[in-house]
JSON list of N, CA and C in Angstrom, two decimals:
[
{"chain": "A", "resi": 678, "resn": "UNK", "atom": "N", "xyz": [2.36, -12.97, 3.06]},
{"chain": "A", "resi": 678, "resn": "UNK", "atom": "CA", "xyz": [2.64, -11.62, 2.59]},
{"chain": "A", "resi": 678, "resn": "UNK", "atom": "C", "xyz": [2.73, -10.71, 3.81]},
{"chain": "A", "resi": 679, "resn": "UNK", "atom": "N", "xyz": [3.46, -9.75, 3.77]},
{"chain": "A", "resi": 679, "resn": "UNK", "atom": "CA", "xyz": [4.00, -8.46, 4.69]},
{"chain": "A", "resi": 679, "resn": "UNK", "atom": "C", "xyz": [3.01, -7.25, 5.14]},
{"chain": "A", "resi": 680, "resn": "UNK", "atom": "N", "xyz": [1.39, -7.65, 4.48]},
{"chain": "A", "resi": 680, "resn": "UNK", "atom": "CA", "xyz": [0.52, -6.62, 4.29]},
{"chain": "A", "resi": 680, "resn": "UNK", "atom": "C", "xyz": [-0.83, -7.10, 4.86]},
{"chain": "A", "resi": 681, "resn": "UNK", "atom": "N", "xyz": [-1.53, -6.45, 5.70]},
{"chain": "A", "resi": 681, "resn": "UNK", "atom": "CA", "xyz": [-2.71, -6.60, 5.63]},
{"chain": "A", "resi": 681, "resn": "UNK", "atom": "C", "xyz": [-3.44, -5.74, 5.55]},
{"chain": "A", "resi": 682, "resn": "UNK", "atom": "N", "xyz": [-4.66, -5.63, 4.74]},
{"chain": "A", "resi": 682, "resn": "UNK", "atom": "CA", "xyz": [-5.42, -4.71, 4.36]},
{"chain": "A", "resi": 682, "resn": "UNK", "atom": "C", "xyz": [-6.55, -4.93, 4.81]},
{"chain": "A", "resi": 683, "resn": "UNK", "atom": "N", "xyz": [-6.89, -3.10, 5.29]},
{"chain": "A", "resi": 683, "resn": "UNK", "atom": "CA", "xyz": [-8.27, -3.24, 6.16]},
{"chain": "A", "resi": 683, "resn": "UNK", "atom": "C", "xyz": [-9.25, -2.20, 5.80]},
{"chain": "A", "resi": 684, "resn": "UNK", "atom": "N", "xyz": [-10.94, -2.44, 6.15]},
{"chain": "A", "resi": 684, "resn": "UNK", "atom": "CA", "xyz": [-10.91, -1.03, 5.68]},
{"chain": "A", "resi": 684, "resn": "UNK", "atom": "C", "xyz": [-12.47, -0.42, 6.85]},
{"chain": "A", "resi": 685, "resn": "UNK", "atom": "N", "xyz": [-12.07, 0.69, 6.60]},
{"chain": "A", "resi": 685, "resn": "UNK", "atom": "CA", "xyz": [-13.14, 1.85, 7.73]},
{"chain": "A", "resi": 685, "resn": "UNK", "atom": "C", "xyz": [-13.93, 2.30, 7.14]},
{"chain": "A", "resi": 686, "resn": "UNK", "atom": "N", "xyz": [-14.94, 2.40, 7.10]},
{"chain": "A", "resi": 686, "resn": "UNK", "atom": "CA", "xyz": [-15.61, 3.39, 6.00]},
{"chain": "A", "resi": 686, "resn": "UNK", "atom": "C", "xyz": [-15.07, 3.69, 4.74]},
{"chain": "A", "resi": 687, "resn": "UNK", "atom": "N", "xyz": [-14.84, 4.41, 4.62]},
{"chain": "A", "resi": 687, "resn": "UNK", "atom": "CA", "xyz": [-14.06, 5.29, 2.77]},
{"chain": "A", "resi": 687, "resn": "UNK", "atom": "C", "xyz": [-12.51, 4.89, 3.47]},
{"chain": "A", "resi": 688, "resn": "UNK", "atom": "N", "xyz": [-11.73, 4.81, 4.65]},
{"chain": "A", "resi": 688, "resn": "UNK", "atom": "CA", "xyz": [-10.22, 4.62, 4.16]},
{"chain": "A", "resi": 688, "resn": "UNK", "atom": "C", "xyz": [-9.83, 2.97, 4.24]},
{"chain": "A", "resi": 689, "resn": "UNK", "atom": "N", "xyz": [-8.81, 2.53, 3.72]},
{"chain": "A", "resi": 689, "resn": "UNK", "atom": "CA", "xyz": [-8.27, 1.93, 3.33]},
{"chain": "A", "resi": 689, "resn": "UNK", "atom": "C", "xyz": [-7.19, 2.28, 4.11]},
{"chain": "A", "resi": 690, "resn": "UNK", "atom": "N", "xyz": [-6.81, 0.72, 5.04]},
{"chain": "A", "resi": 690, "resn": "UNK", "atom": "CA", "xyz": [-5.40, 0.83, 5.58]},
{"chain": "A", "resi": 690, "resn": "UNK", "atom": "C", "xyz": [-4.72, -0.32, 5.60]},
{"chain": "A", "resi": 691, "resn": "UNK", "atom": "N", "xyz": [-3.31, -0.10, 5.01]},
{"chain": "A", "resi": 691, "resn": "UNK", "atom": "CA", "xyz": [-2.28, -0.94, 4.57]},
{"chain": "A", "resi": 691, "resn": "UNK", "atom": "C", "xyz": [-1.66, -0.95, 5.73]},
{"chain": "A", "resi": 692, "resn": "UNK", "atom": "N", "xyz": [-1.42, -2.40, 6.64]},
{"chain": "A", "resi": 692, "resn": "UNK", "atom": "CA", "xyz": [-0.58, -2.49, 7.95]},
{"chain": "A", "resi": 692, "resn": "UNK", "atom": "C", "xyz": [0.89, -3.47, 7.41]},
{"chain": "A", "resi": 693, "resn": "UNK", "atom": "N", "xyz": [2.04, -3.06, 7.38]},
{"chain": "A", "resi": 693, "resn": "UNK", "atom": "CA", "xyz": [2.79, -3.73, 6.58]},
{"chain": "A", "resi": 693, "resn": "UNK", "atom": "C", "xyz": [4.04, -3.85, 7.48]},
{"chain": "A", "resi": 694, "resn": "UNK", "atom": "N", "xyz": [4.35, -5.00, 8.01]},
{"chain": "A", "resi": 694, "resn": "UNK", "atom": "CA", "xyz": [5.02, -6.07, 8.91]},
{"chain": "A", "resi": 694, "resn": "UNK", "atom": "C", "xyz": [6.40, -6.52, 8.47]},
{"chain": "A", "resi": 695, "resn": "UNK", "atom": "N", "xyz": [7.32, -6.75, 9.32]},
{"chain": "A", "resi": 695, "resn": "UNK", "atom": "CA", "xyz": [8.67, -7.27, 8.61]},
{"chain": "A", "resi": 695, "resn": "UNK", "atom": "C", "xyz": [9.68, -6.98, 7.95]},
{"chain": "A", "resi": 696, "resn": "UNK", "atom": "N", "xyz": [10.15, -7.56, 7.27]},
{"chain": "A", "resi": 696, "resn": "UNK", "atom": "CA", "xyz": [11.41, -7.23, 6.15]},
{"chain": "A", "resi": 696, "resn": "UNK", "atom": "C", "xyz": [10.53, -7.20, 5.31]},
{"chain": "A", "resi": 697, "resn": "UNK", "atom": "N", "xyz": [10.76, -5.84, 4.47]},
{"chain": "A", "resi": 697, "resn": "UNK", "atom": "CA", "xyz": [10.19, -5.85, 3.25]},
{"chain": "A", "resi": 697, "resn": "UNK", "atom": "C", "xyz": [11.35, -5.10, 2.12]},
{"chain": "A", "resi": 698, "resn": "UNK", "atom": "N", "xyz": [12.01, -5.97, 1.13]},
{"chain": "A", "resi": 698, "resn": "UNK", "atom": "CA", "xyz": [12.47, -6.00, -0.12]},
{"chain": "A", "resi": 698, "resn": "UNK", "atom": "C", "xyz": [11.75, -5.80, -1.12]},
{"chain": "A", "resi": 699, "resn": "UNK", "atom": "N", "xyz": [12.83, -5.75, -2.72]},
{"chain": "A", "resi": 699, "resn": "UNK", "atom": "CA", "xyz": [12.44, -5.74, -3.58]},
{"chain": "A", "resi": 699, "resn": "UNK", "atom": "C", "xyz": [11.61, -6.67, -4.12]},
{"chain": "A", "resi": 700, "resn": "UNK", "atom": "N", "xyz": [11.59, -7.67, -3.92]},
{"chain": "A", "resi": 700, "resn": "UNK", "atom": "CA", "xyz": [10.92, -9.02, -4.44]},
{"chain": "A", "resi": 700, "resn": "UNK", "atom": "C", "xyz": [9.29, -9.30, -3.61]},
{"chain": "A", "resi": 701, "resn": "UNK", "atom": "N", "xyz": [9.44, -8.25, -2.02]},
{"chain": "A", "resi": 701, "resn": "UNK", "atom": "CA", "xyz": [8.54, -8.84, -1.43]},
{"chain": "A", "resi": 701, "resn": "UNK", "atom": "C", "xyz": [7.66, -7.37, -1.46]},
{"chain": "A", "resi": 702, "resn": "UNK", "atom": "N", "xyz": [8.10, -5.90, -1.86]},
{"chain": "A", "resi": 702, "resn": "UNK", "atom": "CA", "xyz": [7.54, -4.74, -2.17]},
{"chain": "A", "resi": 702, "resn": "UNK", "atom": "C", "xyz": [6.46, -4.92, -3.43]},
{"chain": "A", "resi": 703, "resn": "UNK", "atom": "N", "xyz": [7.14, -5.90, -4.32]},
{"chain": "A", "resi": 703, "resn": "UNK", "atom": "CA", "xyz": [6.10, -5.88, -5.51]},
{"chain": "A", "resi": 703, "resn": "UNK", "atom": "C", "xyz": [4.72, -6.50, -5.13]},
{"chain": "A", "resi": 704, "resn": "UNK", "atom": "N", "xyz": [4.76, -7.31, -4.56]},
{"chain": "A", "resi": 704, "resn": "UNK", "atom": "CA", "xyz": [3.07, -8.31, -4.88]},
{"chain": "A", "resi": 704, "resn": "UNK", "atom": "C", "xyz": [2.73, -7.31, -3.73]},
{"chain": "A", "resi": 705, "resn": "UNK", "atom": "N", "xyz": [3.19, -6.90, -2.51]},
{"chain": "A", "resi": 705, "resn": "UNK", "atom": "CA", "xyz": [2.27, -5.88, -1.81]},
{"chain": "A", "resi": 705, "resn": "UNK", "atom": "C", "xyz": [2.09, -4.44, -2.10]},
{"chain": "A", "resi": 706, "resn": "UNK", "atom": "N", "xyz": [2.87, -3.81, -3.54]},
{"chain": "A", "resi": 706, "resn": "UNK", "atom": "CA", "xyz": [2.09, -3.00, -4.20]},
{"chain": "A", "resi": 706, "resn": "UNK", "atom": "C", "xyz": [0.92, -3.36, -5.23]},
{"chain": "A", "resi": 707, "resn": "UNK", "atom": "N", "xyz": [1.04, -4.62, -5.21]},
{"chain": "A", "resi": 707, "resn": "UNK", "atom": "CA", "xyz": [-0.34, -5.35, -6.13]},
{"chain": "A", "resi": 707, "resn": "UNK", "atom": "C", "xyz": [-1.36, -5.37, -5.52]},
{"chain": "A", "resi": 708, "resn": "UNK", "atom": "N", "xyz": [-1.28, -6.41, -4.42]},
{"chain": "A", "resi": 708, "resn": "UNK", "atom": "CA", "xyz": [-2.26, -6.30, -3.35]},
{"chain": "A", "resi": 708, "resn": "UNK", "atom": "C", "xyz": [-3.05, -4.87, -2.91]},
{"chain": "A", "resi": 709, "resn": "UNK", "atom": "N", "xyz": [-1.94, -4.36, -2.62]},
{"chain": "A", "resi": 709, "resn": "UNK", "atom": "CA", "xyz": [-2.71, -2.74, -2.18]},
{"chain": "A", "resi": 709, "resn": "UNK", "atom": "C", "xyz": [-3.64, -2.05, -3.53]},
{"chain": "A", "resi": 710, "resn": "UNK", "atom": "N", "xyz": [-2.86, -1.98, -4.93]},
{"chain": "A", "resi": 710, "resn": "UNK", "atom": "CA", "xyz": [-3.53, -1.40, -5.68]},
{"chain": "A", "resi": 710, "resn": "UNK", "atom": "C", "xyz": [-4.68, -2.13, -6.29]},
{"chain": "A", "resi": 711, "resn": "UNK", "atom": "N", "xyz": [-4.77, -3.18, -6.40]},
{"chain": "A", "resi": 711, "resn": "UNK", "atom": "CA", "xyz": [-6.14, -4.50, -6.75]},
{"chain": "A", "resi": 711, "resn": "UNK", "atom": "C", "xyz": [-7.43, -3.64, -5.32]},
{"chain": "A", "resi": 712, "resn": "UNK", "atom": "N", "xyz": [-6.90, -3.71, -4.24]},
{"chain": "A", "resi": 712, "resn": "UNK", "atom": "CA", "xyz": [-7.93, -2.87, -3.04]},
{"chain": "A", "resi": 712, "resn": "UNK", "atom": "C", "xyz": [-7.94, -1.70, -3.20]},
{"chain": "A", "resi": 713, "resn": "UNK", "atom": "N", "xyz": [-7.55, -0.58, -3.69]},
{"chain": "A", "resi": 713, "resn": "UNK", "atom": "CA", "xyz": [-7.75, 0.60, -4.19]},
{"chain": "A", "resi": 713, "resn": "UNK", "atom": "C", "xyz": [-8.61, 0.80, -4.97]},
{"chain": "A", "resi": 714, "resn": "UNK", "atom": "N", "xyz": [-8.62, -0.54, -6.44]},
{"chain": "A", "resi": 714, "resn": "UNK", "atom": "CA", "xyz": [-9.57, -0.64, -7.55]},
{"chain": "A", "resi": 714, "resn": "UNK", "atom": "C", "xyz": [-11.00, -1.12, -7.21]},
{"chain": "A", "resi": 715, "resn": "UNK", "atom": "N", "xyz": [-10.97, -2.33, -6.15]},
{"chain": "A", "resi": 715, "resn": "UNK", "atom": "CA", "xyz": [-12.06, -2.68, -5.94]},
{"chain": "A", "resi": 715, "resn": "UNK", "atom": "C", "xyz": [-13.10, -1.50, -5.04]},
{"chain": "A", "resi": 716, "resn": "UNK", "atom": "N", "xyz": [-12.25, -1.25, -4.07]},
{"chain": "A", "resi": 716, "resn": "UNK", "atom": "CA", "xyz": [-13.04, -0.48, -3.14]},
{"chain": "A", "resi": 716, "resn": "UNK", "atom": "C", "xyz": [-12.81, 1.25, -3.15]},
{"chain": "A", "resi": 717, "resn": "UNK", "atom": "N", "xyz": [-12.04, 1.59, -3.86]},
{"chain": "A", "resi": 717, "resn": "UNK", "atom": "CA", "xyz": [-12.06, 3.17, -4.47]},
{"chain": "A", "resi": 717, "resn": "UNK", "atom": "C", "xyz": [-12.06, 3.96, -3.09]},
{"chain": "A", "resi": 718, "resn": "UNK", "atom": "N", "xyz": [-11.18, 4.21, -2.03]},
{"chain": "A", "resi": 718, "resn": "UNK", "atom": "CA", "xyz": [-11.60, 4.61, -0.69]},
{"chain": "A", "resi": 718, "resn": "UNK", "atom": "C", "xyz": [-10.93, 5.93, -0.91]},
{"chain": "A", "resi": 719, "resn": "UNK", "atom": "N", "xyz": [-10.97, 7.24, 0.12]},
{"chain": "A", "resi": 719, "resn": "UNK", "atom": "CA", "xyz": [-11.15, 8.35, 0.15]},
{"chain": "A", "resi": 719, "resn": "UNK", "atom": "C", "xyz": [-9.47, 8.42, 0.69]},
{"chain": "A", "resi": 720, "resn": "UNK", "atom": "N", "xyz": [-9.60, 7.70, 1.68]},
{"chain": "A", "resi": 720, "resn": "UNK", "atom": "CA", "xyz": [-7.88, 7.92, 2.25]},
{"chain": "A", "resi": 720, "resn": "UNK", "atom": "C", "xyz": [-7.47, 6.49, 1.98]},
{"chain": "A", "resi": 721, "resn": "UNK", "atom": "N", "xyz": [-5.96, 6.55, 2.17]},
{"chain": "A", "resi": 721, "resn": "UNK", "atom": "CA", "xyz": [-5.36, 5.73, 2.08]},
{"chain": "A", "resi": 721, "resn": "UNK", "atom": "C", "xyz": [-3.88, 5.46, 3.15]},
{"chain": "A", "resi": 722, "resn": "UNK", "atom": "N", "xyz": [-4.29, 4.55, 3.79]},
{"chain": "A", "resi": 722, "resn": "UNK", "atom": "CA", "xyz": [-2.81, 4.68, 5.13]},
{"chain": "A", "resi": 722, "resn": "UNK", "atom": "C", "xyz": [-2.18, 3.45, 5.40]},
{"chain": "A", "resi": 723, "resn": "UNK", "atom": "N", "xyz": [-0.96, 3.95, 4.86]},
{"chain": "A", "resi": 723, "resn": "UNK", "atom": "CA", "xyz": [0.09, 3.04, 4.92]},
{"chain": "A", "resi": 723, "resn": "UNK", "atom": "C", "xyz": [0.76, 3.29, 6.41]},
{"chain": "A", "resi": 724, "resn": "UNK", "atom": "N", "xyz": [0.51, 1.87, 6.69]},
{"chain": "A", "resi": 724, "resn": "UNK", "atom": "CA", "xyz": [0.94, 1.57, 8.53]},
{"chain": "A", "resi": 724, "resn": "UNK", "atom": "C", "xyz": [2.36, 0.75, 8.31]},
{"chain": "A", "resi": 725, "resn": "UNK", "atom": "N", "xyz": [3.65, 1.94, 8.92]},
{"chain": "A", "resi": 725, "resn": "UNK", "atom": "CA", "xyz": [4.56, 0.98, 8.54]},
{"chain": "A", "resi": 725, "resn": "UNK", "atom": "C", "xyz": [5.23, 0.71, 10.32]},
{"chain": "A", "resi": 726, "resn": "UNK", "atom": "N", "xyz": [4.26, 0.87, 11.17]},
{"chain": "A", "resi": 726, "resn": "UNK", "atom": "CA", "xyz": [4.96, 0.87, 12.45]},
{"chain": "A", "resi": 726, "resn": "UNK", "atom": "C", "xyz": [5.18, -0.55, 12.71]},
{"chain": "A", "resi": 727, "resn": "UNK", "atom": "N", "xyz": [4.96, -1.85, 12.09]},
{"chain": "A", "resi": 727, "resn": "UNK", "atom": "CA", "xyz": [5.79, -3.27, 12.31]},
{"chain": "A", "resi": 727, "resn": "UNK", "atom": "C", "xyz": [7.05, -3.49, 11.04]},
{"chain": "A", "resi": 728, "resn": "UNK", "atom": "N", "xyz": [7.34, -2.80, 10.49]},
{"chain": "A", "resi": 728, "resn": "UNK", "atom": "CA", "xyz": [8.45, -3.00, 9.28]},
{"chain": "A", "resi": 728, "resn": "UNK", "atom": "C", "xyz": [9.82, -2.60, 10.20]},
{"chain": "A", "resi": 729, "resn": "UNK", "atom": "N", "xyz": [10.68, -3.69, 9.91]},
{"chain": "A", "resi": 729, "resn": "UNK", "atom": "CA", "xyz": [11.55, -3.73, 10.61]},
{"chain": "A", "resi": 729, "resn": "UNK", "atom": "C", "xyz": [12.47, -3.65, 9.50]},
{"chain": "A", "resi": 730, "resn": "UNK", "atom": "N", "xyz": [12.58, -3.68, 8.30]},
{"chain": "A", "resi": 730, "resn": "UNK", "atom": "CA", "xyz": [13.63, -3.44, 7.53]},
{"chain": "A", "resi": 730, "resn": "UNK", "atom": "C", "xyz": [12.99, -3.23, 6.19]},
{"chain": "A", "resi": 731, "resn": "UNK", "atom": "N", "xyz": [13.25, -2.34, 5.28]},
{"chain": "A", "resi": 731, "resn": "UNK", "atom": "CA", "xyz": [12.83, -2.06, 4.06]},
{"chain": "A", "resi": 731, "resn": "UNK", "atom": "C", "xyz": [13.73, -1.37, 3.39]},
{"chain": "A", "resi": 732, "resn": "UNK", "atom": "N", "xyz": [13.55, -1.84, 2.15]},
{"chain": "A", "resi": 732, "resn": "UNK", "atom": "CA", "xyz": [14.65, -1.23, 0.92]},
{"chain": "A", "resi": 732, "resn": "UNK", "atom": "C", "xyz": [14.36, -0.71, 0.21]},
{"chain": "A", "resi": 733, "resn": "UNK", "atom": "N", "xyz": [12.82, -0.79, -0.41]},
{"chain": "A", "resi": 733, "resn": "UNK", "atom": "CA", "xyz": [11.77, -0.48, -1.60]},
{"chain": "A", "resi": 733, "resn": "UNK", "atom": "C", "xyz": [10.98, 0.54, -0.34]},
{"chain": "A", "resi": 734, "resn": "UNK", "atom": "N", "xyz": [11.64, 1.74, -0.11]},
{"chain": "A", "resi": 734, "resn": "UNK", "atom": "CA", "xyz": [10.43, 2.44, 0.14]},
{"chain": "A", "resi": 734, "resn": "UNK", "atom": "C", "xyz": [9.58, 3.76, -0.25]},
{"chain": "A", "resi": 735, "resn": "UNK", "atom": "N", "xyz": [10.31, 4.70, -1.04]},
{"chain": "A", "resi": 735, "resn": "UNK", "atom": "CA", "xyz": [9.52, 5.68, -1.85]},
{"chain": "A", "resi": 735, "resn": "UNK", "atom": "C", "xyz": [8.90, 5.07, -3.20]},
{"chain": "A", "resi": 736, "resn": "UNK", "atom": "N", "xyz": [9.32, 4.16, -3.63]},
{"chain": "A", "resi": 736, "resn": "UNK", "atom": "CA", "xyz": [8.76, 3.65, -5.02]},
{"chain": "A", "resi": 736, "resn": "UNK", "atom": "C", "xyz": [7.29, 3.11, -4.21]},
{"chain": "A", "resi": 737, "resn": "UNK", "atom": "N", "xyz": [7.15, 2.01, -3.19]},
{"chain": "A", "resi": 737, "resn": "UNK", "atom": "CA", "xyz": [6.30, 1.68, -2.71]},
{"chain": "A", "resi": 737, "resn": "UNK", "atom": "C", "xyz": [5.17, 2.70, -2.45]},
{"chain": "A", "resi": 738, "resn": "UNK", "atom": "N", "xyz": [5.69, 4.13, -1.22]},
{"chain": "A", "resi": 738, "resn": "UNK", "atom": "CA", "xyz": [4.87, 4.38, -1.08]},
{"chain": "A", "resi": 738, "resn": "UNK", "atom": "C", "xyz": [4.11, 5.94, -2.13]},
{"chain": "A", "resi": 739, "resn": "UNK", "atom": "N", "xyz": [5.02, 6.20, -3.02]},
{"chain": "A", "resi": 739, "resn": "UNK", "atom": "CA", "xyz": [4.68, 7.07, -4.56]},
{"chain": "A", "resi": 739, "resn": "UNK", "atom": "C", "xyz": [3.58, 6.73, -5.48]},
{"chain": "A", "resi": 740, "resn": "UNK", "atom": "N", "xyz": [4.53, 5.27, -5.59]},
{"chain": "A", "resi": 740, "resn": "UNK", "atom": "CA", "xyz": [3.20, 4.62, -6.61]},
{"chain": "A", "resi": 740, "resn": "UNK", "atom": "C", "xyz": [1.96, 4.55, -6.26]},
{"chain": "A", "resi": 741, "resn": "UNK", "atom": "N", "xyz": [1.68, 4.31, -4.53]},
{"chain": "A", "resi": 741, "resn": "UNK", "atom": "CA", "xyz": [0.09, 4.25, -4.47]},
{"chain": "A", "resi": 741, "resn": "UNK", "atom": "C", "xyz": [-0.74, 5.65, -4.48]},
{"chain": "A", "resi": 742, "resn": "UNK", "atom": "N", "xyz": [0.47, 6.40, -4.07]},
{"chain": "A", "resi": 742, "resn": "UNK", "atom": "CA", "xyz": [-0.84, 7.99, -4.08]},
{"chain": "A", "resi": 742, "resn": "UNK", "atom": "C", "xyz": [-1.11, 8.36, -5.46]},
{"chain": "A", "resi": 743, "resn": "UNK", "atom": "N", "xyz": [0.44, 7.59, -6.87]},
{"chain": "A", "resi": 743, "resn": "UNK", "atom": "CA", "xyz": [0.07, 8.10, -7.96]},
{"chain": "A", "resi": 743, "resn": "UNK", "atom": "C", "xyz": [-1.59, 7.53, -8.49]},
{"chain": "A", "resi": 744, "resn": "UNK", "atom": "N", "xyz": [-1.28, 6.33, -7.92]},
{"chain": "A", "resi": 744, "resn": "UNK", "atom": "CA", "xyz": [-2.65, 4.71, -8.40]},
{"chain": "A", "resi": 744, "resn": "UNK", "atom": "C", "xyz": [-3.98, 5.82, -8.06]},
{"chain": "A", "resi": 745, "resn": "UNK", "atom": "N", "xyz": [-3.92, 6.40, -6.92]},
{"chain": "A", "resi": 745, "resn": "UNK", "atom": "CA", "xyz": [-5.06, 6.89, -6.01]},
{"chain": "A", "resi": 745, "resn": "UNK", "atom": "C", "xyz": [-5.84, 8.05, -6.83]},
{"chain": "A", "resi": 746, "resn": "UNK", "atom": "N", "xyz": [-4.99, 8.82, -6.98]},
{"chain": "A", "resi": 746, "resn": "UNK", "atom": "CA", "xyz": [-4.88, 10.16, -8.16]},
{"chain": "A", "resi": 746, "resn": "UNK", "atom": "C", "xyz": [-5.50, 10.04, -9.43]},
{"chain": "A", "resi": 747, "resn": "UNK", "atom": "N", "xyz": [-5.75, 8.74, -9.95]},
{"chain": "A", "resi": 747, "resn": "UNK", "atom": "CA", "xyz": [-6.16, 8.46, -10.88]},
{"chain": "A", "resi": 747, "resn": "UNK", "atom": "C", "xyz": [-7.48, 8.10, -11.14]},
{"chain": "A", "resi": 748, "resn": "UNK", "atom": "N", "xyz": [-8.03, 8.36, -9.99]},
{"chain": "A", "resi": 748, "resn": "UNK", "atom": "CA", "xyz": [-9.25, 7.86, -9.96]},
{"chain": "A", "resi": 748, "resn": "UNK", "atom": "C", "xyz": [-10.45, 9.03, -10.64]},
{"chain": "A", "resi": 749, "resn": "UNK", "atom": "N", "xyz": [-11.62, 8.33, -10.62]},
{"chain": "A", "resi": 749, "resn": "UNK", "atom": "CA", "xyz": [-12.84, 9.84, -11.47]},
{"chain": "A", "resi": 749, "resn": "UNK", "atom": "C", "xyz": [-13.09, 10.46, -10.52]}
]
C-alpha cells in the first residue's frame, strides 16, 4: 500500500508514496479512516511530498476531514 501511518501524540500522519489512482485511493482512504477510529487524534496530516502521480485527489483528501468532523 501507498500509505504509511504514524502517530505523535494526538496527530496522526498519513505519508503517502507513489502513483496513487482510483483503485489504489480507496483501501488508503480505509486504512487512514480505520486509524482515525481507533486512535481519534486531534490533527490529521496528509504527507503527500513522495506522490508522484495522483488522480483521486480532493475526494481523498475531503473525505478524511469530513470522517474527522464527525467525531464527539
Amino acid at each position: 500500500m501507498a500509505v504509511t501511518l504514524e502517530t505523535e501524540q494526538e496527530t496522526l500522519i498519513a505519508v503517502l508514496n507513489g502513483e496513487i489512482d482510483h483503485h489504489c485511493a480507496k483501501g488508503m482512504r480505509s486504512a487512514i479512516d480505520e486509524k482515525i477510529e481507533s486512535c481519534q487524534p486531534d490533527v490529521l496530516i496528509l504527507d503527500f511530498g513522495g506522490v508522484t502521480f495522483m488522480t483521486d485527489r480532493i475526494g481523498l483528501i475531503m473525505g478524511r476531514q469530513r470522517h474527522g468532523n464527525r467525531r464527539p
